[in-house]
């Protein structure tokens, strides 16, 4: 299992603080130690200079001409004097490196031949032995080295001070490390939590889960990044939803195209079949006219039937073209404000004579209503419905045409006392080329299909209602 970001950041912070505290402690303690040595070295160098000046002063007061001989003869006296002045153990050496006099016990002496070698070459030198600093300083007279003086200087106080300072740095370092680590941890922890939150958010987006994605409440770059991821996730979610909606629309369009393809095949088959019947009749009578040209009665009958079939064929072609144009969305409407009651009265007046020929009474109950519609197409709707009510009515039957306002809509009802429509055929009457009763001549099965499309295209709806009496009852509603 890989270590997490929180563990890595905590370890990094701990190591960084530890290295910082250790480095600072090492540098400061090393500086203190070096400073102690430099101070001691400066002090002992000054003591060597004082010892040399003292020898020079005493030499001038004596009759001895050779300074080196003076050092050897008066060595014991000089050592005692230097010990009294400096409060240190002192050893005096001549230029041959031989000890002239000393104030050091025999058991405490240390081998300093190597240091003495450098001191005889006019170089200050020292070494550390426990709590003692052994310092060798050259002695001069008139610019010439005449010997070497050794001071044994106690550095116990410096060592104790250094140890206390080192102990203090340990305590302070531990305290600073813990306090800084806790402060850093509580500062970095929200950042790492925010980064982990962004990681989990990105993983959910990658897996397609866009629920419960919230931006971090931070006023820094991490907050900006969180808000950008939040908006990006919402944008991706919206785009995916739009793509899914488009996909569903495409699927529905494909399904609709498949249905339209089947309907087109059925439509073409029905058109072909319906056209074939009148054309067969026309061809049959044309053949009879050619065979019996001398029979006036047959010729008259043939002409009448041919005219009837041609009229039927013409009507069928007009209806097919109109219906095809409506279904292919290239049919033009010219809506205008029309007085619907006047349009319906005009159509009823035009069909009144046809109704009287079949001994049918046409009743009208029309309120004054104005709607926005195509007058010509609206007339086609009512002509088809009232003509069917006449055509499929009974002898001495009745037709009721009513217009009124109902629930904010123009409500038209056309009711007749005709043969009615069987229950099993009620869902099919608006299908092209479907005829309820094949025995009735002149029916193409396109009238109600055309009415359905014309009503729907103008924002209305048509419905075949249950008629408690005999006959049929159609209701059409248009928005006012």
GROMACS .gro file of C-alpha atoms in nm:
model
  480
    1UNK     CA    1   0.000   0.000   0.000
    2UNK     CA    2   0.146   0.335  -0.099
    3UNK     CA    3   0.192   0.596   0.179
    4UNK     CA    4  -0.068   0.870   0.162
    5UNK     CA    5  -0.016   1.240   0.113
    6UNK     CA    6  -0.095   1.316   0.478
    7UNK     CA    7   0.172   1.071   0.602
    8UNK     CA    8   0.427   1.196   0.349
    9UNK     CA    9   0.368   1.561   0.440
   10UNK     CA   10   0.392   1.483   0.814
   11UNK     CA   11   0.717   1.289   0.770
   12UNK     CA   12   0.859   1.562   0.547
   13UNK     CA   13   0.768   1.830   0.802
   14UNK     CA   14   0.922   1.627   1.089
   15UNK     CA   15   1.247   1.559   0.900
   16UNK     CA   16   1.270   1.922   0.785
   17UNK     CA   17   1.222   2.058   1.137
   18UNK     CA   18   1.464   1.803   1.286
   19UNK     CA   19   1.733   1.888   1.033
   20UNK     CA   20   1.673   2.262   1.087
   21UNK     CA   21   1.699   2.236   1.468
   22UNK     CA   22   2.006   2.011   1.449
   23UNK     CA   23   2.180   2.234   1.196
   24UNK     CA   24   2.111   2.552   1.397
   25UNK     CA   25   2.222   2.384   1.720
   26UNK     CA   26   2.541   2.253   1.560
   27UNK     CA   27   2.629   2.588   1.406
   28UNK     CA   28   2.562   2.786   1.725
   29UNK     CA   29   2.745   2.541   1.956
   30UNK     CA   30   3.038   2.520   1.715
   31UNK     CA   31   3.050   2.900   1.709
   32UNK     CA   32   3.046   2.920   2.087
   33UNK     CA   33   3.323   2.661   2.114
   34UNK     CA   34   3.540   2.831   1.854
   35UNK     CA   35   3.480   3.166   2.020
   36UNK     CA   36   3.595   3.024   2.356
   37UNK     CA   37   3.914   2.892   2.197
   38UNK     CA   38   3.983   3.222   2.023
   39UNK     CA   39   3.932   3.417   2.346
   40UNK     CA   40   4.163   3.182   2.536
   41UNK     CA   41   4.420   3.195   2.259
   42UNK     CA   42   4.412   3.577   2.258
   43UNK     CA   43   4.441   3.590   2.635
   44UNK     CA   44   4.736   3.350   2.649
   45UNK     CA   45   4.908   3.526   2.362
   46UNK     CA   46   4.883   3.850   2.560
   47UNK     CA   47   5.027   3.670   2.864
   48UNK     CA   48   5.321   3.554   2.652
   49UNK     CA   49   5.382   3.911   2.539
   50UNK     CA   50   5.367   4.031   2.902
   51UNK     CA   51   5.617   3.758   3.003
   52UNK     CA   52   5.853   3.864   2.724
   53UNK     CA   53   5.831   4.230   2.827
   54UNK     CA   54   5.903   4.135   3.187
   55UNK     CA   55   6.216   3.941   3.088
   56UNK     CA   56   6.330   4.233   2.874
   57UNK     CA   57   6.284   4.476   3.164
   58UNK     CA   58   6.471   4.255   3.408
   59UNK     CA   59   6.747   4.190   3.155
   60UNK     CA   60   6.809   4.563   3.113
   61UNK     CA   61   6.852   4.600   3.487
   62UNK     CA   62   7.114   4.319   3.513
   63UNK     CA   63   7.478   4.301   3.398
   64UNK     CA   64   7.437   3.981   3.196
   65UNK     CA   65   7.497   4.060   2.833
   66UNK     CA   66   7.349   3.744   2.667
   67UNK     CA   67   6.969   3.722   2.698
   68UNK     CA   68   6.968   3.344   2.655
   69UNK     CA   69   7.218   3.307   2.941
   70UNK     CA   70   6.999   3.539   3.149
   71UNK     CA   71   6.698   3.313   3.093
   72UNK     CA   72   6.891   3.007   3.202
   73UNK     CA   73   7.042   3.171   3.510
   74UNK     CA   74   6.724   3.339   3.630
   75UNK     CA   75   6.475   3.072   3.503
   76UNK     CA   76   6.345   2.957   3.840
   77UNK     CA   77   6.288   3.314   3.955
   78UNK     CA   78   6.111   3.399   3.630
   79UNK     CA   79   5.881   3.094   3.651
   80UNK     CA   80   5.778   3.179   4.006
   81UNK     CA   81   5.715   3.539   3.899
   82UNK     CA   82   5.507   3.432   3.597
   83UNK     CA   83   5.308   3.184   3.810
   84UNK     CA   84   5.231   3.456   4.061
   85UNK     CA   85   5.127   3.702   3.791
   86UNK     CA   86   4.914   3.466   3.578
   87UNK     CA   87   4.789   3.219   3.841
   88UNK     CA   88   4.883   2.942   3.595
   89UNK     CA   89   5.139   2.664   3.595
   90UNK     CA   90   5.440   2.780   3.391
   91UNK     CA   91   5.733   2.606   3.218
   92UNK     CA   92   6.033   2.793   3.068
   93UNK     CA   93   6.237   2.652   2.777
   94UNK     CA   94   6.560   2.777   2.618
   95UNK     CA   95   6.629   2.786   2.243
   96UNK     CA   96   6.757   2.429   2.253
   97UNK     CA   97   6.421   2.308   2.372
   98UNK     CA   98   6.551   2.218   2.713
   99UNK     CA   99   6.342   2.287   3.018
  100UNK     CA  100   6.496   2.568   3.225
  101UNK     CA  101   6.242   2.577   3.508
  102UNK     CA  102   5.880   2.482   3.579
  103UNK     CA  103   5.601   2.495   3.833
  104UNK     CA  104   5.422   2.178   3.718
  105UNK     CA  105   5.421   1.862   3.929
  106UNK     CA  106   5.603   1.574   3.763
  107UNK     CA  107   5.292   1.356   3.743
  108UNK     CA  108   5.097   1.624   3.555
  109UNK     CA  109   5.352   1.679   3.283
  110UNK     CA  110   5.262   1.608   2.922
  111UNK     CA  111   5.479   1.531   2.623
  112UNK     CA  112   5.483   1.848   2.412
  113UNK     CA  113   5.783   1.789   2.187
  114UNK     CA  114   5.582   1.842   1.870
  115UNK     CA  115   5.429   2.166   1.998
  116UNK     CA  116   5.770   2.282   2.121
  117UNK     CA  117   5.909   2.226   1.776
  118UNK     CA  118   5.670   2.488   1.633
  119UNK     CA  119   5.708   2.725   1.927
  120UNK     CA  120   6.089   2.737   1.879
  121UNK     CA  121   6.016   2.859   1.525
  122UNK     CA  122   5.841   3.165   1.668
  123UNK     CA  123   5.483   3.025   1.633
  124UNK     CA  124   5.213   3.033   1.899
  125UNK     CA  125   5.075   2.684   1.943
  126UNK     CA  126   4.852   2.494   2.185
  127UNK     CA  127   4.685   2.162   2.261
  128UNK     CA  128   4.398   2.050   2.482
  129UNK     CA  129   4.443   1.789   2.753
  130UNK     CA  130   4.120   1.730   2.944
  131UNK     CA  131   4.027   2.051   3.121
  132UNK     CA  132   4.369   2.209   3.050
  133UNK     CA  133   4.480   2.415   2.753
  134UNK     CA  134   4.862   2.385   2.709
  135UNK     CA  135   4.974   2.702   2.535
  136UNK     CA  136   5.333   2.771   2.414
  137UNK     CA  137   5.432   3.130   2.336
  138UNK     CA  138   5.775   3.248   2.199
  139UNK     CA  139   5.980   3.493   2.416
  140UNK     CA  140   6.156   3.783   2.244
  141UNK     CA  141   6.422   4.039   2.323
  142UNK     CA  142   6.521   4.312   2.079
  143UNK     CA  143   6.338   4.134   1.800
  144UNK     CA  144   6.513   3.802   1.865
  145UNK     CA  145   6.356   3.487   2.010
  146UNK     CA  146   6.528   3.389   2.332
  147UNK     CA  147   6.307   3.101   2.450
  148UNK     CA  148   5.960   2.961   2.496
  149UNK     CA  149   5.715   2.993   2.782
  150UNK     CA  150   5.443   2.730   2.848
  151UNK     CA  151   5.115   2.817   3.024
  152UNK     CA  152   4.881   2.545   3.151
  153UNK     CA  153   4.543   2.723   3.143
  154UNK     CA  154   4.233   2.563   3.301
  155UNK     CA  155   3.929   2.561   3.070
  156UNK     CA  156   3.697   2.381   3.314
  157UNK     CA  157   3.462   2.681   3.335
  158UNK     CA  158   3.440   2.697   2.956
  159UNK     CA  159   3.362   2.325   2.940
  160UNK     CA  160   3.091   2.351   3.206
  161UNK     CA  161   2.940   2.654   3.029
  162UNK     CA  162   2.944   2.465   2.696
  163UNK     CA  163   2.782   2.157   2.852
  164UNK     CA  164   2.505   2.369   3.010
  165UNK     CA  165   2.453   2.549   2.679
  166UNK     CA  166   2.441   2.215   2.495
  167UNK     CA  167   2.185   2.082   2.743
  168UNK     CA  168   1.982   2.401   2.701
  169UNK     CA  169   1.986   2.355   2.322
  170UNK     CA  170   1.862   1.998   2.365
  171UNK     CA  171   1.563   2.111   2.571
  172UNK     CA  172   1.495   2.413   2.351
  173UNK     CA  173   1.538   2.204   2.034
  174UNK     CA  174   1.291   1.940   2.153
  175UNK     CA  175   1.042   2.209   2.257
  176UNK     CA  176   1.080   2.401   1.930
  177UNK     CA  177   1.061   2.080   1.727
  178UNK     CA  178   0.737   1.966   1.894
  179UNK     CA  179   0.568   2.308   1.893
  180UNK     CA  180   0.670   2.387   1.533
  181UNK     CA  181   0.569   2.038   1.420
  182UNK     CA  182   0.225   2.075   1.578
  183UNK     CA  183   0.180   2.426   1.433
  184UNK     CA  184   0.296   2.308   1.091
  185UNK     CA  185   0.080   1.996   1.111
  186UNK     CA  186  -0.236   2.191   1.194
  187UNK     CA  187  -0.154   2.436   0.915
  188UNK     CA  188  -0.070   2.174   0.651
  189UNK     CA  189  -0.341   1.926   0.753
  190UNK     CA  190  -0.631   2.132   0.602
  191UNK     CA  191  -0.428   2.170   0.282
  192UNK     CA  192  -0.365   1.795   0.257
  193UNK     CA  193  -0.732   1.727   0.338
  194UNK     CA  194  -0.831   1.969   0.061
  195UNK     CA  195  -0.596   1.798  -0.186
  196UNK     CA  196  -0.733   1.454  -0.089
  197UNK     CA  197  -1.086   1.592  -0.129
  198UNK     CA  198  -0.997   1.717  -0.477
  199UNK     CA  199  -0.847   1.375  -0.555
  200UNK     CA  200  -1.167   1.195  -0.450
  201UNK     CA  201  -1.375   1.450  -0.645
  202UNK     CA  202  -1.166   1.390  -0.958
  203UNK     CA  203  -1.203   1.013  -0.909
  204UNK     CA  204  -1.582   1.046  -0.883
  205UNK     CA  205  -1.589   1.260  -1.198
  206UNK     CA  206  -1.373   1.000  -1.373
  207UNK     CA  207  -1.619   0.727  -1.265
  208UNK     CA  208  -1.913   0.938  -1.387
  209UNK     CA  209  -2.049   1.017  -1.038
  210UNK     CA  210  -2.132   1.390  -1.020
  211UNK     CA  211  -2.340   1.379  -0.701
  212UNK     CA  212  -2.238   1.569  -0.389
  213UNK     CA  213  -1.952   1.760  -0.554
  214UNK     CA  214  -1.887   2.073  -0.348
  215UNK     CA  215  -1.610   2.336  -0.378
  216UNK     CA  216  -1.369   2.394  -0.088
  217UNK     CA  217  -1.432   2.704   0.122
  218UNK     CA  218  -1.081   2.846   0.084
  219UNK     CA  219  -0.960   3.183  -0.040
  220UNK     CA  220  -0.640   3.064  -0.204
  221UNK     CA  221  -0.521   2.881  -0.515
  222UNK     CA  222  -0.649   2.550  -0.373
  223UNK     CA  223  -0.996   2.701  -0.336
  224UNK     CA  224  -0.976   2.837  -0.692
  225UNK     CA  225  -0.876   2.492  -0.818
  226UNK     CA  226  -1.161   2.332  -0.623
  227UNK     CA  227  -1.415   2.575  -0.770
  228UNK     CA  228  -1.276   2.515  -1.120
  229UNK     CA  229  -1.313   2.137  -1.072
  230UNK     CA  230  -1.665   2.192  -0.937
  231UNK     CA  231  -1.770   2.402  -1.237
  232UNK     CA  232  -1.593   2.163  -1.475
  233UNK     CA  233  -1.779   1.867  -1.320
  234UNK     CA  234  -2.114   2.046  -1.354
  235UNK     CA  235  -2.032   2.141  -1.713
  236UNK     CA  236  -1.938   1.781  -1.796
  237UNK     CA  237  -2.255   1.660  -1.622
  238UNK     CA  238  -2.471   1.902  -1.820
  239UNK     CA  239  -2.297   1.811  -2.144
  240UNK     CA  240  -2.346   1.439  -2.073
  241UNK     CA  241  -2.712   1.501  -1.994
  242UNK     CA  242  -2.746   1.700  -2.316
  243UNK     CA  243  -2.569   1.422  -2.507
  244UNK     CA  244  -2.799   1.165  -2.347
  245UNK     CA  245  -3.100   1.378  -2.438
  246UNK     CA  246  -2.968   1.411  -2.793
  247UNK     CA  247  -2.907   1.037  -2.801
  248UNK     CA  248  -3.263   0.974  -2.682
  249UNK     CA  249  -3.392   1.219  -2.943
  250UNK     CA  250  -3.189   1.045  -3.212
  251UNK     CA  251  -3.318   0.710  -3.094
  252UNK     CA  252  -3.674   0.840  -3.105
  253UNK     CA  253  -3.609   0.993  -3.447
  254UNK     CA  254  -3.472   0.662  -3.574
  255UNK     CA  255  -3.772   0.476  -3.433
  256UNK     CA  256  -4.004   0.735  -3.583
  257UNK     CA  257  -3.826   0.705  -3.918
  258UNK     CA  258  -3.867   0.328  -3.902
  259UNK     CA  259  -4.237   0.372  -3.823
  260UNK     CA  260  -4.268   0.631  -4.101
  261UNK     CA  261  -4.092   0.392  -4.336
  262UNK     CA  262  -4.344   0.120  -4.256
  263UNK     CA  263  -4.628   0.372  -4.283
  264UNK     CA  264  -4.490   0.497  -4.615
  265UNK     CA  265  -4.485   0.145  -4.752
  266UNK     CA  266  -4.839   0.087  -4.628
  267UNK     CA  267  -4.945   0.427  -4.764
  268UNK     CA  268  -4.799   0.353  -5.108
  269UNK     CA  269  -4.961   0.009  -5.106
  270UNK     CA  270  -5.297   0.155  -5.008
  271UNK     CA  271  -5.271   0.433  -5.268
  272UNK     CA  272  -5.183   0.179  -5.533
  273UNK     CA  273  -5.473  -0.045  -5.431
  274UNK     CA  274  -5.726   0.241  -5.411
  275UNK     CA  275  -5.614   0.385  -5.744
  276UNK     CA  276  -5.631   0.045  -5.906
  277UNK     CA  277  -6.007   0.000  -5.837
  278UNK     CA  278  -6.139   0.312  -6.024
  279UNK     CA  279  -5.881   0.267  -6.300
  280UNK     CA  280  -5.998  -0.093  -6.347
  281UNK     CA  281  -6.361   0.025  -6.371
  282UNK     CA  282  -6.266   0.301  -6.620
  283UNK     CA  283  -6.067   0.055  -6.833
  284UNK     CA  284  -6.354  -0.198  -6.826
  285UNK     CA  285  -6.611   0.059  -6.944
  286UNK     CA  286  -6.369   0.192  -7.204
  287UNK     CA  287  -6.334  -0.159  -7.343
  288UNK     CA  288  -6.714  -0.200  -7.348
  289UNK     CA  289  -6.752   0.131  -7.535
  290UNK     CA  290  -6.507   0.009  -7.797
  291UNK     CA  291  -6.691  -0.323  -7.832
  292UNK     CA  292  -7.048  -0.182  -7.834
  293UNK     CA  293  -7.017   0.153  -8.006
  294UNK     CA  294  -7.369   0.117  -8.156
  295UNK     CA  295  -7.543   0.070  -7.819
  296UNK     CA  296  -7.646   0.422  -7.705
  297UNK     CA  297  -7.775   0.300  -7.368
  298UNK     CA  298  -7.449   0.121  -7.286
  299UNK     CA  299  -7.247   0.421  -7.400
  300UNK     CA  300  -7.450   0.655  -7.178
  301UNK     CA  301  -7.414   0.423  -6.878
  302UNK     CA  302  -7.040   0.382  -6.943
  303UNK     CA  303  -6.986   0.758  -6.967
  304UNK     CA  304  -7.172   0.817  -6.641
  305UNK     CA  305  -6.972   0.551  -6.454
  306UNK     CA  306  -6.644   0.674  -6.601
  307UNK     CA  307  -6.726   1.031  -6.490
  308UNK     CA  308  -6.806   0.901  -6.141
  309UNK     CA  309  -6.482   0.705  -6.113
  310UNK     CA  310  -6.279   0.996  -6.253
  311UNK     CA  311  -6.439   1.229  -5.998
  312UNK     CA  312  -6.363   0.979  -5.723
  313UNK     CA  313  -6.006   0.941  -5.849
  314UNK     CA  314  -5.959   1.319  -5.866
  315UNK     CA  315  -6.088   1.363  -5.512
  316UNK     CA  316  -5.861   1.084  -5.394
  317UNK     CA  317  -5.556   1.241  -5.563
  318UNK     CA  318  -5.629   1.580  -5.407
  319UNK     CA  319  -5.668   1.426  -5.063
  320UNK     CA  320  -5.352   1.215  -5.100
  321UNK     CA  321  -5.147   1.519  -5.207
  322UNK     CA  322  -5.285   1.731  -4.923
  323UNK     CA  323  -5.227   1.457  -4.665
  324UNK     CA  324  -4.873   1.392  -4.795
  325UNK     CA  325  -4.791   1.763  -4.776
  326UNK     CA  326  -4.919   1.780  -4.416
  327UNK     CA  327  -4.713   1.479  -4.308
  328UNK     CA  328  -4.395   1.615  -4.470
  329UNK     CA  329  -4.416   1.960  -4.299
  330UNK     CA  330  -4.418   2.157  -4.626
  331UNK     CA  331  -4.784   2.252  -4.621
  332UNK     CA  332  -4.841   2.627  -4.595
  333UNK     CA  333  -5.103   2.776  -4.362
  334UNK     CA  334  -5.230   3.133  -4.374
  335UNK     CA  335  -5.373   3.200  -4.027
  336UNK     CA  336  -5.602   3.497  -3.970
  337UNK     CA  337  -5.869   3.608  -3.728
  338UNK     CA  338  -6.190   3.443  -3.850
  339UNK     CA  339  -6.547   3.442  -3.721
  340UNK     CA  340  -6.584   3.070  -3.672
  341UNK     CA  341  -6.965   3.082  -3.646
  342UNK     CA  342  -6.994   3.254  -3.989
  343UNK     CA  343  -6.760   3.000  -4.151
  344UNK     CA  344  -6.959   2.709  -4.013
  345UNK     CA  345  -7.294   2.868  -4.112
  346UNK     CA  346  -7.166   2.918  -4.466
  347UNK     CA  347  -7.062   2.551  -4.492
  348UNK     CA  348  -7.394   2.431  -4.351
  349UNK     CA  349  -7.581   2.648  -4.602
  350UNK     CA  350  -7.373   2.503  -4.888
  351UNK     CA  351  -7.449   2.144  -4.778
  352UNK     CA  352  -7.811   2.211  -4.688
  353UNK     CA  353  -7.938   2.117  -5.037
  354UNK     CA  354  -7.747   1.786  -5.030
  355UNK     CA  355  -7.895   1.708  -4.689
  356UNK     CA  356  -8.248   1.780  -4.818
  357UNK     CA  357  -8.193   1.541  -5.109
  358UNK     CA  358  -8.152   1.263  -4.850
  359UNK     CA  359  -8.439   1.393  -4.634
  360UNK     CA  360  -8.193   1.489  -4.357
  361UNK     CA  361  -8.255   1.784  -4.127
  362UNK     CA  362  -7.956   2.000  -4.043
  363UNK     CA  363  -7.974   2.185  -3.709
  364UNK     CA  364  -7.735   2.470  -3.612
  365UNK     CA  365  -7.662   2.626  -3.273
  366UNK     CA  366  -7.367   2.864  -3.322
  367UNK     CA  367  -7.232   3.117  -3.072
  368UNK     CA  368  -7.021   3.410  -3.194
  369UNK     CA  369  -6.658   3.304  -3.153
  370UNK     CA  370  -6.340   3.433  -3.320
  371UNK     CA  371  -6.018   3.229  -3.346
  372UNK     CA  372  -5.683   3.247  -3.528
  373UNK     CA  373  -5.688   2.986  -3.808
  374UNK     CA  374  -5.658   2.922  -4.181
  375UNK     CA  375  -6.009   2.979  -4.314
  376UNK     CA  376  -5.975   2.754  -4.619
  377UNK     CA  377  -5.830   2.460  -4.420
  378UNK     CA  378  -6.087   2.507  -4.148
  379UNK     CA  379  -6.361   2.486  -4.412
  380UNK     CA  380  -6.211   2.156  -4.537
  381UNK     CA  381  -6.244   2.010  -4.187
  382UNK     CA  382  -6.612   2.097  -4.148
  383UNK     CA  383  -6.701   2.003  -4.508
  384UNK     CA  384  -6.553   1.655  -4.458
  385UNK     CA  385  -6.724   1.596  -4.123
  386UNK     CA  386  -7.069   1.730  -4.225
  387UNK     CA  387  -7.050   1.556  -4.564
  388UNK     CA  388  -6.975   1.224  -4.386
  389UNK     CA  389  -7.265   1.290  -4.149
  390UNK     CA  390  -7.492   1.328  -4.453
  391UNK     CA  391  -7.339   1.039  -4.648
  392UNK     CA  392  -7.359   0.782  -4.365
  393UNK     CA  393  -7.687   0.902  -4.213
  394UNK     CA  394  -8.025   0.729  -4.223
  395UNK     CA  395  -8.321   0.837  -4.431
  396UNK     CA  396  -8.504   1.125  -4.260
  397UNK     CA  397  -8.217   1.152  -4.015
  398UNK     CA  398  -8.081   1.455  -3.829
  399UNK     CA  399  -7.748   1.637  -3.798
  400UNK     CA  400  -7.672   1.878  -3.513
  401UNK     CA  401  -7.386   2.130  -3.552
  402UNK     CA  402  -7.304   2.334  -3.238
  403UNK     CA  403  -7.038   2.595  -3.149
  404UNK     CA  404  -6.977   2.738  -2.800
  405UNK     CA  405  -6.700   2.839  -2.561
  406UNK     CA  406  -6.598   2.577  -2.306
  407UNK     CA  407  -6.305   2.607  -2.059
  408UNK     CA  408  -6.134   2.880  -2.260
  409UNK     CA  409  -6.162   2.692  -2.588
  410UNK     CA  410  -6.385   2.697  -2.896
  411UNK     CA  411  -6.582   2.370  -2.877
  412UNK     CA  412  -6.743   2.236  -3.198
  413UNK     CA  413  -6.964   1.926  -3.194
  414UNK     CA  414  -7.105   1.748  -3.503
  415UNK     CA  415  -7.361   1.481  -3.419
  416UNK     CA  416  -7.566   1.262  -3.652
  417UNK     CA  417  -7.819   0.981  -3.641
  418UNK     CA  418  -7.629   0.765  -3.890
  419UNK     CA  419  -7.502   0.411  -3.891
  420UNK     CA  420  -7.246   0.482  -3.619
  421UNK     CA  421  -6.894   0.343  -3.579
  422UNK     CA  422  -6.832  -0.003  -3.424
  423UNK     CA  423  -6.629  -0.017  -3.101
  424UNK     CA  424  -6.346  -0.214  -3.262
  425UNK     CA  425  -6.304   0.051  -3.534
  426UNK     CA  426  -6.299   0.362  -3.314
  427UNK     CA  427  -5.917   0.365  -3.279
  428UNK     CA  428  -5.861   0.326  -3.653
  429UNK     CA  429  -6.093   0.581  -3.812
  430UNK     CA  430  -5.820   0.847  -3.845
  431UNK     CA  431  -5.584   0.604  -4.022
  432UNK     CA  432  -5.539   0.674  -4.397
  433UNK     CA  433  -5.741   0.445  -4.632
  434UNK     CA  434  -5.934   0.288  -4.345
  435UNK     CA  435  -6.307   0.259  -4.418
  436UNK     CA  436  -6.561   0.138  -4.163
  437UNK     CA  437  -6.812   0.007  -4.416
  438UNK     CA  438  -6.687  -0.102  -4.759
  439UNK     CA  439  -7.046  -0.126  -4.887
  440UNK     CA  440  -7.080   0.252  -4.908
  441UNK     CA  441  -6.959   0.377  -5.250
  442UNK     CA  442  -6.735   0.679  -5.294
  443UNK     CA  443  -6.539   0.633  -4.968
  444UNK     CA  444  -6.160   0.664  -5.003
  445UNK     CA  445  -6.073   0.630  -4.635
  446UNK     CA  446  -5.877   0.959  -4.648
  447UNK     CA  447  -6.133   1.212  -4.528
  448UNK     CA  448  -6.098   1.160  -4.152
  449UNK     CA  449  -5.720   1.117  -4.181
  450UNK     CA  450  -5.704   1.456  -4.357
  451UNK     CA  451  -5.932   1.611  -4.091
  452UNK     CA  452  -5.705   1.478  -3.815
  453UNK     CA  453  -5.391   1.633  -3.970
  454UNK     CA  454  -5.560   1.968  -4.052
  455UNK     CA  455  -5.694   2.005  -3.696
  456UNK     CA  456  -5.363   1.903  -3.535
  457UNK     CA  457  -5.155   2.136  -3.757
  458UNK     CA  458  -5.364   2.434  -3.649
  459UNK     CA  459  -5.321   2.366  -3.275
  460UNK     CA  460  -5.652   2.191  -3.218
  461UNK     CA  461  -5.761   1.840  -3.132
  462UNK     CA  462  -6.045   1.615  -3.251
  463UNK     CA  463  -6.205   1.327  -3.067
  464UNK     CA  464  -6.477   1.072  -3.131
  465UNK     CA  465  -6.702   1.086  -2.823
  466UNK     CA  466  -6.933   0.821  -2.686
  467UNK     CA  467  -7.283   0.886  -2.821
  468UNK     CA  468  -7.559   0.763  -2.590
  469UNK     CA  469  -7.796   0.761  -2.884
  470UNK     CA  470  -7.748   0.617  -3.233
  471UNK     CA  471  -7.501   0.771  -3.480
  472UNK     CA  472  -7.165   0.942  -3.421
  473UNK     CA  473  -7.047   1.246  -3.225
  474UNK     CA  474  -6.725   1.429  -3.315
  475UNK     CA  475  -6.586   1.708  -3.095
  476UNK     CA  476  -6.321   1.957  -3.207
  477UNK     CA  477  -6.150   2.204  -2.975
  478UNK     CA  478  -5.941   2.508  -3.067
  479UNK     CA  479  -5.767   2.754  -2.834
  480UNK     CA  480  -5.928   3.097  -2.836
   0.00000   0.00000   0.00000
